[in-house]
Each structure stands twice: as C-alpha cells, then as structure tokens.
Short mmCIF file of C-alpha atoms in Angstrom, two decimals:
data_model
loop_
_atom_site.label_atom_id
_atom_site.label_comp_id
_atom_site.label_asym_id
_atom_site.label_seq_id
_atom_site.Cartn_x
_atom_site.Cartn_y
_atom_site.Cartn_z
CA UNK A 2 -4.63 2.97 -42.26
CA UNK A 3 -1.23 1.35 -41.87
CA UNK A 4 0.48 4.75 -42.02
CA UNK A 5 -1.77 6.01 -39.23
CA UNK A 6 -1.03 2.97 -37.05
CA UNK A 7 2.71 3.52 -37.51
CA UNK A 8 2.52 6.74 -35.51
CA UNK A 9 1.19 5.05 -32.36
CA UNK A 10 4.71 4.67 -30.93
CA UNK A 11 5.03 8.46 -30.72
CA UNK A 12 1.91 9.02 -28.64
CA UNK A 13 3.35 8.45 -25.17
CA UNK A 14 6.11 11.09 -25.47
CA UNK A 15 3.56 13.53 -26.89
CA UNK A 16 1.03 13.07 -24.08
CA UNK A 17 3.79 13.36 -21.47
CA UNK A 18 4.77 16.74 -22.91
CA UNK A 19 1.13 17.89 -22.84
CA UNK A 20 0.76 16.67 -19.24
CA UNK A 21 3.85 18.65 -18.20
CA UNK A 22 2.46 21.78 -19.85
CA UNK A 23 -0.86 21.32 -18.04
CA UNK A 24 0.99 20.76 -14.75
CA UNK A 25 2.96 23.97 -15.14
CA UNK A 26 -0.15 26.01 -15.96
CA UNK A 27 -2.17 24.53 -13.10
CA UNK A 28 0.70 25.05 -10.65
CA UNK A 29 0.84 28.73 -11.60
CA UNK A 30 -2.93 29.23 -11.49
CA UNK A 31 -3.27 27.39 -8.17
CA UNK A 32 -0.20 29.10 -6.67
CA UNK A 33 1.83 25.92 -6.41
CA UNK A 34 -1.03 23.66 -5.38
CA UNK A 35 -0.19 20.79 -7.69
CA UNK A 36 0.89 17.28 -6.65
CA UNK A 37 4.19 16.95 -8.49
CA UNK A 38 5.06 13.73 -6.63
CA UNK A 39 1.92 12.03 -7.93
CA UNK A 40 2.73 13.29 -11.43
CA UNK A 41 6.25 11.84 -11.18
CA UNK A 42 4.79 8.54 -9.96
CA UNK A 43 2.55 8.46 -13.05
CA UNK A 44 5.55 9.25 -15.23
CA UNK A 45 7.54 6.40 -13.65
CA UNK A 46 4.61 4.09 -14.24
CA UNK A 47 4.25 5.05 -17.89
CA UNK A 48 7.95 4.99 -18.75
CA UNK A 49 8.53 1.80 -16.78
CA UNK A 50 5.69 0.06 -18.56
CA UNK A 51 6.57 1.13 -22.10
CA UNK A 52 10.36 0.98 -21.99
CA UNK A 53 11.17 -1.69 -19.39
CA UNK A 54 8.23 -4.03 -18.72
CA UNK A 55 6.88 -4.35 -22.26
CA UNK A 56 10.24 -4.84 -24.06
CA UNK A 57 11.65 -7.33 -21.54
CA UNK A 58 8.53 -8.88 -20.02
CA UNK A 59 6.09 -8.37 -22.86
CA UNK A 60 4.23 -11.66 -22.59
CA UNK A 61 0.45 -11.39 -22.64
CA UNK A 62 -1.72 -14.19 -21.28
CA UNK A 63 -4.39 -13.28 -23.82
CA UNK A 64 -2.15 -13.39 -26.88
CA UNK A 65 -1.92 -17.20 -27.39
CA UNK A 66 -5.71 -17.40 -27.18
CA UNK A 67 -6.11 -14.56 -29.67
CA UNK A 68 -3.73 -16.30 -32.07
CA UNK A 69 -5.79 -19.50 -31.79
CA UNK A 70 -8.98 -17.52 -32.45
CA UNK A 71 -7.33 -15.87 -35.45
CA UNK A 72 -6.39 -19.25 -36.92
CA UNK A 73 -10.04 -20.32 -36.60
CA UNK A 74 -11.54 -16.99 -37.73
CA UNK A 75 -14.70 -16.93 -39.79
CA UNK A 76 -13.30 -14.65 -42.49
CA UNK A 77 -10.49 -12.24 -43.29
CA UNK A 78 -11.45 -8.58 -43.00
CA UNK A 79 -8.60 -6.25 -43.98
CA UNK A 80 -8.78 -2.72 -42.62
CA UNK A 81 -8.15 -1.14 -46.01
CA UNK A 82 -10.74 1.61 -46.09
CA UNK A 83 -12.74 4.01 -43.96
CA UNK A 84 -15.83 1.81 -43.81
CA UNK A 85 -13.84 -1.11 -42.42
CA UNK A 86 -12.14 1.25 -39.98
CA UNK A 87 -15.45 2.64 -38.72
CA UNK A 88 -16.89 -0.86 -38.23
CA UNK A 89 -13.74 -1.92 -36.36
CA UNK A 90 -13.76 1.28 -34.29
CA UNK A 91 -17.33 0.71 -33.13
CA UNK A 92 -16.57 -2.95 -32.46
CA UNK A 93 -13.55 -2.00 -30.36
CA UNK A 94 -15.67 0.52 -28.44
CA UNK A 95 -18.23 -2.19 -27.66
CA UNK A 96 -15.58 -4.66 -26.51
CA UNK A 97 -13.78 -1.95 -24.54
CA UNK A 98 -16.99 -1.14 -22.68
CA UNK A 99 -17.26 -4.72 -21.41
CA UNK A 100 -13.56 -4.96 -20.67
CA UNK A 101 -13.73 -1.72 -18.68
CA UNK A 102 -16.87 -2.80 -16.86
CA UNK A 103 -15.27 -6.13 -15.92
CA UNK A 104 -12.19 -4.25 -14.75
CA UNK A 105 -14.35 -2.62 -12.08
CA UNK A 106 -16.63 -5.54 -11.27
CA UNK A 107 -14.19 -8.51 -11.30
CA UNK A 108 -11.40 -8.33 -8.77
CA UNK A 109 -8.87 -10.21 -10.89
CA UNK A 110 -9.02 -7.43 -13.48
CA UNK A 111 -9.35 -4.71 -10.82
CA UNK A 112 -5.93 -5.60 -9.37
CA UNK A 113 -4.38 -3.86 -12.36
CA UNK A 114 -7.08 -1.33 -13.19
CA UNK A 115 -7.02 0.04 -9.63
CA UNK A 116 -3.62 1.50 -10.51
CA UNK A 117 -5.25 3.86 -12.99
CA UNK A 118 -7.66 5.02 -10.28
CA UNK A 119 -5.04 5.37 -7.55
CA UNK A 120 -4.25 9.04 -8.14
CA UNK A 121 -6.09 11.33 -5.73
CA UNK A 122 -6.19 14.09 -8.33
CA UNK A 123 -7.54 13.98 -11.87
CA UNK A 124 -5.21 15.53 -14.40
CA UNK A 125 -3.48 14.64 -17.65
CA UNK A 126 -0.58 12.90 -15.90
CA UNK A 127 -3.02 10.40 -14.38
CA UNK A 128 -4.13 9.40 -17.87
CA UNK A 129 -1.06 7.23 -18.54
CA UNK A 130 -0.96 5.58 -15.10
CA UNK A 131 -2.04 2.10 -16.27
CA UNK A 132 0.25 -0.23 -14.35
CA UNK A 133 2.93 -2.73 -15.22
CA UNK A 134 0.83 -5.90 -14.99
CA UNK A 135 -1.88 -4.96 -17.47
CA UNK A 136 -0.92 -7.70 -19.97
CA UNK A 137 -0.76 -10.38 -17.29
CA UNK A 138 -4.44 -10.16 -16.35
CA UNK A 139 -5.55 -11.29 -19.81
CA UNK A 140 -7.94 -8.44 -20.56
CA UNK A 141 -7.18 -8.78 -24.26
CA UNK A 142 -9.60 -11.72 -24.46
CA UNK A 143 -12.46 -9.21 -24.54
CA UNK A 144 -11.42 -8.34 -28.10
CA UNK A 145 -11.48 -11.96 -29.26
CA UNK A 146 -14.88 -11.60 -31.02
CA UNK A 147 -13.37 -9.02 -33.38
CA UNK A 148 -10.49 -11.36 -34.20
CA UNK A 149 -12.90 -14.26 -34.65
CA UNK A 150 -14.98 -12.45 -37.26
CA UNK A 151 -11.81 -11.69 -39.20
CA UNK A 152 -10.08 -8.47 -38.13
CA UNK A 153 -6.26 -8.78 -37.86
CA UNK A 154 -4.91 -8.73 -34.29
CA UNK A 155 -2.52 -5.80 -34.97
CA UNK A 156 -5.36 -3.71 -36.42
CA UNK A 157 -7.62 -4.45 -33.45
CA UNK A 158 -5.06 -3.33 -30.90
CA UNK A 159 -3.99 -0.34 -32.96
CA UNK A 160 -7.60 0.87 -32.76
CA UNK A 161 -7.63 0.06 -29.04
CA UNK A 162 -4.61 2.36 -28.76
CA UNK A 163 -6.48 5.11 -30.61
CA UNK A 164 -9.41 4.62 -28.25
CA UNK A 165 -7.09 5.06 -25.27
CA UNK A 166 -5.45 8.07 -26.88
CA UNK A 167 -8.85 9.76 -27.19
CA UNK A 168 -9.33 9.24 -23.46
CA UNK A 169 -6.20 11.23 -22.62
CA UNK A 170 -7.95 14.61 -22.71
CA UNK A 171 -10.84 13.28 -20.61
CA UNK A 172 -8.58 13.47 -17.55
CA UNK A 173 -8.48 17.28 -17.61
CA UNK A 174 -10.82 18.18 -14.75
CA UNK A 175 -10.93 21.87 -15.75
CA UNK A 176 -12.97 21.22 -18.92
CA UNK A 177 -16.69 21.93 -18.31
CA UNK A 178 -19.69 20.05 -19.65
CA UNK A 179 -19.87 20.16 -23.44
CA UNK A 180 -23.56 20.47 -24.24
CA UNK A 181 -25.02 18.09 -26.82
CA UNK A 182 -21.73 16.19 -27.09
CA UNK A 183 -22.49 14.71 -23.67
CA UNK A 184 -25.29 12.61 -25.22
CA UNK A 185 -23.04 10.71 -27.63
CA UNK A 186 -19.40 11.02 -26.63
CA UNK A 187 -17.43 10.25 -23.53
CA UNK A 188 -16.46 13.66 -22.15
CA UNK A 189 -14.39 15.02 -19.26
CA UNK A 190 -17.60 15.40 -17.24
CA UNK A 191 -18.54 11.75 -17.75
CA UNK A 192 -14.99 10.68 -16.95
CA UNK A 193 -14.87 12.75 -13.77
CA UNK A 194 -17.78 10.66 -12.54
CA UNK A 195 -15.98 7.49 -13.59
CA UNK A 196 -12.92 8.42 -11.51
CA UNK A 197 -14.92 9.56 -8.49
CA UNK A 198 -14.90 7.52 -5.29
CA UNK A 199 -18.19 8.94 -3.99
CA UNK A 200 -20.65 6.06 -3.39
CA UNK A 201 -23.17 7.84 -5.62
CA UNK A 202 -20.77 7.82 -8.56
CA UNK A 203 -19.13 4.39 -8.33
CA UNK A 204 -19.11 1.90 -11.22
CA UNK A 205 -20.38 4.15 -13.98
CA UNK A 206 -19.45 5.57 -17.37
CA UNK A 207 -17.31 2.77 -18.78
CA UNK A 208 -17.25 3.97 -22.39
CA UNK A 209 -14.03 4.83 -24.17
CA UNK A 210 -14.83 7.30 -26.93
CA UNK A 211 -18.63 7.00 -26.79
CA UNK A 212 -21.16 7.05 -23.96
CA UNK A 213 -23.92 5.31 -25.92
CA UNK A 214 -23.28 1.84 -24.49
CA UNK A 215 -23.52 3.22 -20.95
CA UNK A 216 -26.89 4.67 -21.89
CA UNK A 217 -27.92 1.38 -23.49
CA UNK A 218 -26.84 -0.86 -20.59
CA UNK A 219 -27.85 1.42 -17.71
CA UNK A 220 -24.42 2.40 -16.37
CA UNK A 221 -24.55 6.12 -17.13
CA UNK A 222 -24.40 8.51 -14.16
CA UNK A 223 -24.41 12.25 -14.83
CA UNK A 224 -22.12 14.62 -12.96
CA UNK A 225 -24.03 16.65 -10.38
CA UNK A 226 -23.31 20.28 -9.53
CA UNK A 227 -24.26 19.60 -5.88
CA UNK A 228 -21.90 16.62 -5.51
CA UNK A 229 -18.23 17.35 -6.25
CA UNK A 230 -16.17 14.36 -7.28
CA UNK A 231 -13.64 12.93 -4.81
CA UNK A 232 -10.98 11.26 -6.89
CA UNK A 233 -8.94 8.18 -6.08
CA UNK A 234 -9.75 4.83 -4.55
CA UNK A 235 -12.51 4.24 -2.00
CA UNK A 236 -9.70 3.83 0.52
CA UNK A 237 -7.26 6.50 -0.69
CA UNK A 238 -3.76 5.38 -1.56
CA UNK A 239 -1.34 7.94 -0.12
CA UNK A 240 1.93 6.51 -1.43
CA UNK A 241 3.68 7.85 -4.52
CA UNK A 242 6.07 4.90 -4.66
CA UNK A 243 5.55 3.31 -8.11
CA UNK A 244 6.08 -0.18 -6.66
CA UNK A 245 3.44 0.38 -3.98
CA UNK A 246 1.06 1.82 -6.58
CA UNK A 247 1.55 -1.16 -8.89
CA UNK A 248 1.41 -3.97 -6.36
CA UNK A 249 -0.79 -2.87 -3.44
CA UNK A 250 -3.91 -4.53 -4.87
CA UNK A 251 -2.00 -7.68 -5.82
CA UNK A 252 -0.69 -7.87 -2.26
CA UNK A 253 -4.20 -7.45 -0.85
CA UNK A 254 -5.56 -10.14 -3.17
CA UNK A 255 -2.77 -12.52 -2.18
CA UNK A 256 -3.50 -11.93 1.50
CA UNK A 257 -7.21 -12.64 1.02
CA UNK A 258 -6.51 -15.81 -0.96
CA UNK A 259 -4.08 -17.02 1.73
CA UNK A 260 -6.56 -16.36 4.54
CA UNK A 261 -9.60 -17.79 2.71
CA UNK A 262 -11.25 -20.73 4.45
CA UNK A 263 -12.26 -22.64 1.31
CA UNK A 264 -11.73 -22.80 -2.44
CA UNK A 265 -15.20 -21.35 -2.89
CA UNK A 266 -14.12 -18.25 -0.98
CA UNK A 267 -10.97 -18.04 -3.09
CA UNK A 268 -13.04 -18.07 -6.27
CA UNK A 269 -15.21 -15.28 -4.88
CA UNK A 270 -12.13 -13.24 -4.01
CA UNK A 271 -10.80 -13.72 -7.53
CA UNK A 272 -13.92 -13.19 -9.62
CA UNK A 273 -16.47 -11.39 -7.46
CA UNK A 274 -16.61 -7.61 -7.11
CA UNK A 275 -13.71 -5.79 -5.42
CA UNK A 276 -14.48 -5.48 -1.71
CA UNK A 277 -16.39 -8.78 -1.50
CA UNK A 278 -16.30 -10.42 1.93
CA UNK A 279 -17.69 -13.84 2.92
CA UNK A 280 -19.67 -12.37 5.82
CA UNK A 281 -21.41 -9.97 3.44
CA UNK A 282 -20.17 -6.76 5.05
CA UNK A 283 -17.49 -5.66 2.64
CA UNK A 284 -16.73 -2.60 0.55
CA UNK A 285 -18.39 -3.43 -2.75
CA UNK A 286 -20.25 -0.64 -4.47
CA UNK A 287 -23.52 -2.08 -3.21
CA UNK A 288 -22.19 -2.28 0.38
CA UNK A 289 -20.97 1.30 0.28
CA UNK A 290 -24.23 2.63 -1.09
CA UNK A 291 -26.25 0.79 1.55
CA UNK A 292 -23.98 2.23 4.23
CA UNK A 293 -24.33 5.74 2.79
CA UNK A 294 -28.13 5.45 2.80
CA UNK A 295 -28.14 4.12 6.36
CA UNK A 296 -25.99 7.04 7.50
CA UNK A 297 -28.39 9.66 6.14
#
C-alpha cells in the first residue's frame, strides 16, 4: 500500500496531459469550438493550488482536530493488506458522500466547492479546478470518524486522493451511459447530472466512486434524454480570471454577512443552503424548483 500511495504526487501532471489531449481532440472534432481560456483558468487553478498555495500556505483548519482525534483513537488499524484497504476505501466513500453533500447544502463549504462547478463546460480540464481555499474551510473533519476508529491520517487522505483520481474521467461529457455499471458506480452520466445547473438536476449524485449511497439516501437523479445538462453555476460565471473564480463566492458571502441585520441572519448565511435569503425568496434549490414549477 505504501508504494501505491507514493505515486500520488505524479497524478496531477498525468491528468493535465490527458486533459490537453482531450482538448486537442475535441477542438478538432468540433472545428475549434473549445473554450481554451476556461481550460487555462483550470490549469492556473490546479498549478497554483499544488505548487504555490499548498507548499507556502498549506495550513488546514481540520488538521489540528484530526491530530487530536488520532491521539484519542479507539485502536490502531494499519493499512497493511487488501482487506484493510477495502474497508478504508468504503469508509472514505461514505465520508466523502457526506462531505460532498455538505459542500452543496452548507454555504460555508460551498464558497470553495463552487469553484469546481464554475466552468460552463464539462471536460477533463474542469476536473482539477478545485480552488485555492479548499483546506481553509475545514472539510477534512468529515473524515474524523475513520481516524477515530484507528486509521492513520496519511492513509485516509491517500485514499481520498485515489477517490478524487477516479473522478477525473467522470468529467468527460462524451462518454455515454454504461449499462449495469450505472447501478453501482459513479459514472460520467451520473456526474453530468451533478454538474448540471438545471433546477431538475440540482443537488444530486454526491458519490465519489460509488453511487450506492445516493441510492440509499435518496439523492440519486438519473440523466434524462429529454433534458440536456446545462453546466456551470445557477448564475453563470463568465470570467476566466483565476482570482475571480477563486474568490467570487467568498466576496458574495462577505457582502451578505456585512449587510445582515442580526447575528441570526449571519449564521443562516454561513450554514444554511447557498442562496438562502431572510425574506424567503432566494435561489436555493427548493426556491428554484418552486419557481420552475410556477413558470410551467
């Protein structure tokens, strides 16, 4: 296992090369209709995160808590065989599901996760557009249960990295539905729905490698042939400036907190769903679906 984890550092260069190959092929097939500026913005995001932000500003708000949990763990569970790896992999998938769901339903986490959804096209270059502030939102606390039962922190996050690596190919929108695999695994079709901004598709398909927890917890939405996916944010972000991409949601959150009339409103802005408004007429998923039904 340790030998496998050692190769994680090479994944980003590899996926960038694959994204460039896909871009070249799509540009030829679509006679130049490929958004190279968006692809370069994703590249700037990925390289900036991995080679500037992480090395020099690598602090994670979740890490001190995870260390404390590790000190008080129930047992020590080394990942020294395939059985332990499989148990950890499934555990990471379960925790990732709830982290991903919270990233869409809690605005504090959405401020960073919105960056991943900001591209108006779905392709392999969008897969590594994660944002520069991902460690500052503290999402790593969702994996604390795995550390508490005894899995080492490095092993947990190495498997998280493998989970994210699997998701790279899910961003290829030219891959069709995959038959029986759709029932168990997260597939490009499921992920197209996840990235869609159509009201009918919002807040669905949170799984990483598997789709079973979406089926179990009622968040699965199947892709429909009669409803093409519109990618991007509900209010499309048209800028390809990496700084705008990374900080537009933080700026909006700061403005709402500044203009809030009470601390109760501030707490709602921080921890309620993105789009929440005190008067009840916002742009949450529920608001948008009600508006879509009323417009029919």
